[in-house]
CSV table of C-alpha atoms in Angstrom, one decimal:
chain,number,residue,atom,x,y,z
A,1,MET,CA,2.9,17.3,2.2
A,2,GLY,CA,-0.8,17.8,1.9
A,3,LYS,CA,-4.0,18.2,3.9
A,4,VAL,CA,-7.0,16.0,4.5
A,5,ASP,CA,-9.9,18.1,5.9
A,6,GLY,CA,-7.4,20.6,7.1
A,7,LYS,CA,-5.2,18.0,8.8
A,8,GLU,CA,-1.6,17.7,7.7
A,9,ALA,CA,-0.4,14.4,6.1
A,10,VAL,CA,2.3,13.2,3.8
A,11,ILE,CA,0.7,11.6,0.8
A,12,ALA,CA,2.3,9.4,-1.9
A,13,CYS,CA,0.4,7.9,-4.8
A,14,MET,CA,1.5,5.4,-7.4
A,15,ASP,CA,0.4,5.6,-11.0
A,16,PHE,CA,-0.4,2.4,-12.8
A,17,ARG,CA,-0.4,4.2,-16.1
A,18,PHE,CA,3.4,4.4,-15.9
A,19,MET,CA,5.0,1.0,-16.4
A,20,GLY,CA,2.2,-0.7,-14.6
A,21,GLY,CA,3.0,1.2,-11.4
A,22,SER,CA,6.0,-1.1,-11.0
A,23,MET,CA,8.3,-0.3,-8.1
A,24,GLY,CA,11.9,0.4,-9.2
A,25,VAL,CA,14.7,2.3,-7.5
A,26,VAL,CA,13.2,5.7,-8.0
A,27,THR,CA,9.7,4.6,-6.8
A,28,GLY,CA,11.2,2.9,-3.7
A,29,GLU,CA,13.2,6.0,-2.9
A,30,LYS,CA,10.2,8.3,-3.2
A,31,ILE,CA,8.1,6.1,-0.9
A,32,ALA,CA,10.9,6.0,1.6
A,33,LEU,CA,11.4,9.8,1.3
A,34,ALA,CA,7.6,10.3,1.9
A,35,MET,CA,7.9,8.2,5.1
A,36,ASP,CA,11.0,10.1,6.2
A,37,GLU,CA,9.1,13.4,5.6
A,38,GLY,CA,6.3,12.1,7.8
A,39,LEU,CA,8.8,11.2,10.5
A,40,LYS,CA,10.5,14.6,10.3
A,41,ARG,CA,7.1,16.5,10.4
A,42,LYS,CA,5.5,14.0,12.8
A,43,ALA,CA,2.6,13.8,10.4
A,44,PRO,CA,0.6,10.8,9.3
A,45,VAL,CA,1.8,9.1,6.1
A,46,ILE,CA,-0.8,7.9,3.5
A,47,VAL,CA,0.4,5.8,0.5
A,48,VAL,CA,-2.0,4.9,-2.3
A,49,SER,CA,-0.7,1.8,-4.0
A,50,CYS,CA,-1.5,0.7,-7.5
A,51,SER,CA,1.2,-1.6,-8.8
A,52,GLY,CA,1.9,-4.7,-10.8
A,53,GLY,CA,5.0,-5.4,-8.6
A,54,ALA,CA,8.7,-4.9,-8.7
A,55,ARG,CA,10.2,-3.4,-11.9
A,56,MET,CA,12.0,-6.5,-13.2
A,57,GLN,CA,14.0,-4.5,-15.7
A,58,GLU,CA,16.0,-3.2,-12.8
A,59,GLY,CA,16.8,-6.6,-11.5
A,60,ILE,CA,17.8,-7.0,-7.8
A,61,LEU,CA,17.9,-3.3,-7.2
A,62,SER,CA,14.1,-3.2,-7.7
A,63,LEU,CA,13.7,-6.0,-5.2
A,64,MET,CA,15.8,-4.2,-2.7
A,65,GLN,CA,13.1,-1.5,-2.6
A,66,MET,CA,10.9,-4.0,-0.7
A,67,ALA,CA,13.4,-3.9,2.2
A,68,LYS,CA,14.1,-0.2,1.9
A,69,THR,CA,10.4,0.8,2.1
A,70,SER,CA,9.7,-1.7,4.8
A,71,ALA,CA,12.6,-0.3,6.9
A,72,SER,CA,11.2,3.2,6.4
A,73,ARG,CA,7.8,2.0,7.5
A,74,LYS,CA,9.4,0.5,10.6
A,75,ARG,CA,10.9,3.8,11.6
A,76,LEU,CA,7.5,5.3,11.4
A,77,LYS,CA,6.1,2.6,13.7
A,78,ASP,CA,9.0,2.9,16.1
A,79,ASN,CA,8.3,6.7,16.4
A,80,GLY,CA,4.5,6.4,16.7
A,81,ILE,CA,3.8,8.0,13.4
A,82,PRO,CA,0.6,6.7,11.8
A,83,TYR,CA,0.8,5.0,8.4
A,84,ILE,CA,-2.4,4.5,6.4
A,85,SER,CA,-2.2,2.3,3.3
A,86,ILE,CA,-4.7,2.5,0.5
A,87,LEU,CA,-4.8,-0.5,-1.8
A,88,THR,CA,-6.3,0.0,-5.3
A,89,ASP,CA,-6.7,-2.3,-8.2
A,90,PRO,CA,-4.2,-3.9,-8.7
A,91,THR,CA,-1.8,-3.9,-5.7
A,92,THR,CA,0.4,-6.9,-6.4
A,93,GLY,CA,4.0,-8.3,-6.3
A,94,GLY,CA,6.7,-6.6,-4.4
A,95,CYS,CA,4.5,-3.7,-3.2
A,96,ALA,CA,1.9,-6.1,-1.8
A,97,ALA,CA,4.7,-8.0,-0.1
A,98,SER,CA,6.2,-4.9,1.5
A,99,PHE,CA,5.0,-1.4,2.4
A,100,SER,CA,1.5,-1.8,0.9
A,101,MET,CA,0.3,-4.3,3.5
A,102,LEU,CA,2.1,-2.8,6.5
A,103,GLY,CA,-0.2,0.1,7.4
A,104,ASP,CA,-1.6,0.7,10.8
A,105,ILE,CA,-4.8,0.8,8.8
A,106,ASN,CA,-5.0,-1.0,5.4
A,107,MET,CA,-7.9,0.2,3.3
A,108,ALA,CA,-8.8,-1.1,-0.1
A,109,GLU,CA,-11.1,-0.1,-2.9
A,110,PRO,CA,-14.0,-2.5,-3.7
A,111,LYS,CA,-13.0,-5.5,-5.8
A,112,ALA,CA,-9.3,-4.6,-5.9
A,113,LEU,CA,-6.9,-7.4,-6.8
A,114,ILE,CA,-4.3,-7.6,-4.0
A,115,GLY,CA,-1.6,-10.2,-3.6
A,116,PHE,CA,1.9,-11.3,-4.3
A,117,ALA,CA,1.4,-13.5,-7.3
A,118,GLY,CA,-1.6,-13.4,-9.6
A,119,PRO,CA,-4.4,-16.0,-9.3
A,120,ARG,CA,-3.3,-17.7,-12.6
A,121,VAL,CA,0.3,-18.1,-11.5
A,122,ILE,CA,-0.9,-19.6,-8.2
A,123,GLU,CA,-3.3,-22.0,-9.8
A,124,GLN,CA,-0.6,-23.2,-12.2
A,125,SER,CA,1.9,-23.7,-9.4
A,126,ILE,CA,-0.4,-25.5,-6.9
A,127,ARG,CA,-2.5,-27.2,-9.6
A,128,GLN,CA,-5.7,-26.3,-7.8
A,129,THR,CA,-8.6,-24.0,-8.5
A,130,LEU,CA,-8.7,-21.0,-6.1
A,131,PRO,CA,-11.8,-20.0,-4.2
A,132,GLU,CA,-14.1,-17.5,-5.9
A,133,GLY,CA,-12.9,-13.9,-5.5
A,134,PHE,CA,-9.6,-15.1,-4.1
A,135,GLN,CA,-7.2,-12.0,-3.8
A,136,ARG,CA,-10.0,-9.5,-4.1
A,137,SER,CA,-10.4,-7.0,-1.4
A,138,GLU,CA,-13.7,-8.5,-0.1
A,139,PHE,CA,-12.0,-11.9,0.4
A,140,LEU,CA,-9.1,-10.3,2.1
A,141,LEU,CA,-11.4,-8.3,4.5
A,142,GLU,CA,-13.3,-11.5,5.3
A,143,HIS,CA,-10.0,-13.2,6.2
A,144,GLY,CA,-8.5,-10.4,8.2
A,145,PHE,CA,-5.8,-9.2,5.8
A,146,ILE,CA,-7.2,-5.7,5.4
A,147,ASP,CA,-9.2,-3.4,7.8
A,148,ARG,CA,-11.7,-1.7,5.5
A,149,ILE,CA,-13.2,-1.5,2.0
A,150,VAL,CA,-13.9,2.0,1.1
A,151,GLU,CA,-15.3,3.5,-2.1
A,152,ARG,CA,-13.1,6.2,-3.6
A,153,LYS,CA,-15.7,8.9,-3.1
A,154,GLU,CA,-15.7,8.1,0.6
A,155,MET,CA,-12.0,7.9,1.0
A,156,LYS,CA,-11.5,11.5,2.2
A,157,LYS,CA,-14.0,11.0,5.0
A,158,GLU,CA,-12.4,7.7,6.2
A,159,LEU,CA,-8.9,9.2,6.1
A,160,SER,CA,-10.0,12.2,8.1
A,161,PHE,CA,-11.6,9.8,10.7
A,162,PHE,CA,-8.4,7.8,11.1
A,163,ILE,CA,-6.1,10.8,11.2
A,164,ASP,CA,-8.4,12.2,14.0
A,165,MET,CA,-8.3,8.8,15.8
A,166,PHE,CA,-4.5,8.6,15.7
A,167,SER,CA,-4.1,12.1,16.9
A,168,LYS,CA,-5.9,11.4,20.2
């Protein structure tokens, strides 16, 4: 539990410095618990994603976290609890394919790489060159996949605005 400009919110943040921010069983559990806490306290939930994807060393259990976190997110939605997702560079793989893109508001930092598979993997599989900036936050905003691009130094102000908006 934390505060943004004096307003309560549950905040969870991933750390790319630890195993590339990959989502394993513990990470999935912590994200789900943060959402459960928001539900219990009737407080907005903010998740800052920075991930290379699912933790493949954990096999299918890591992939199950996609369903677990998405189900937790649905409980928030069903109960009218706001969920704000912040996407940083990179937000890819299982996180991008689950809770990271399911916010009521999806904000990204400038030039963040966001997507399920990386551009190189996609180009190799479809045997085509991707458009310039494909999977960068600017491209995703232009195509309606995210709601806002926000510099980190402006993030607090934006979060405060949306928490106020949802509370009305």
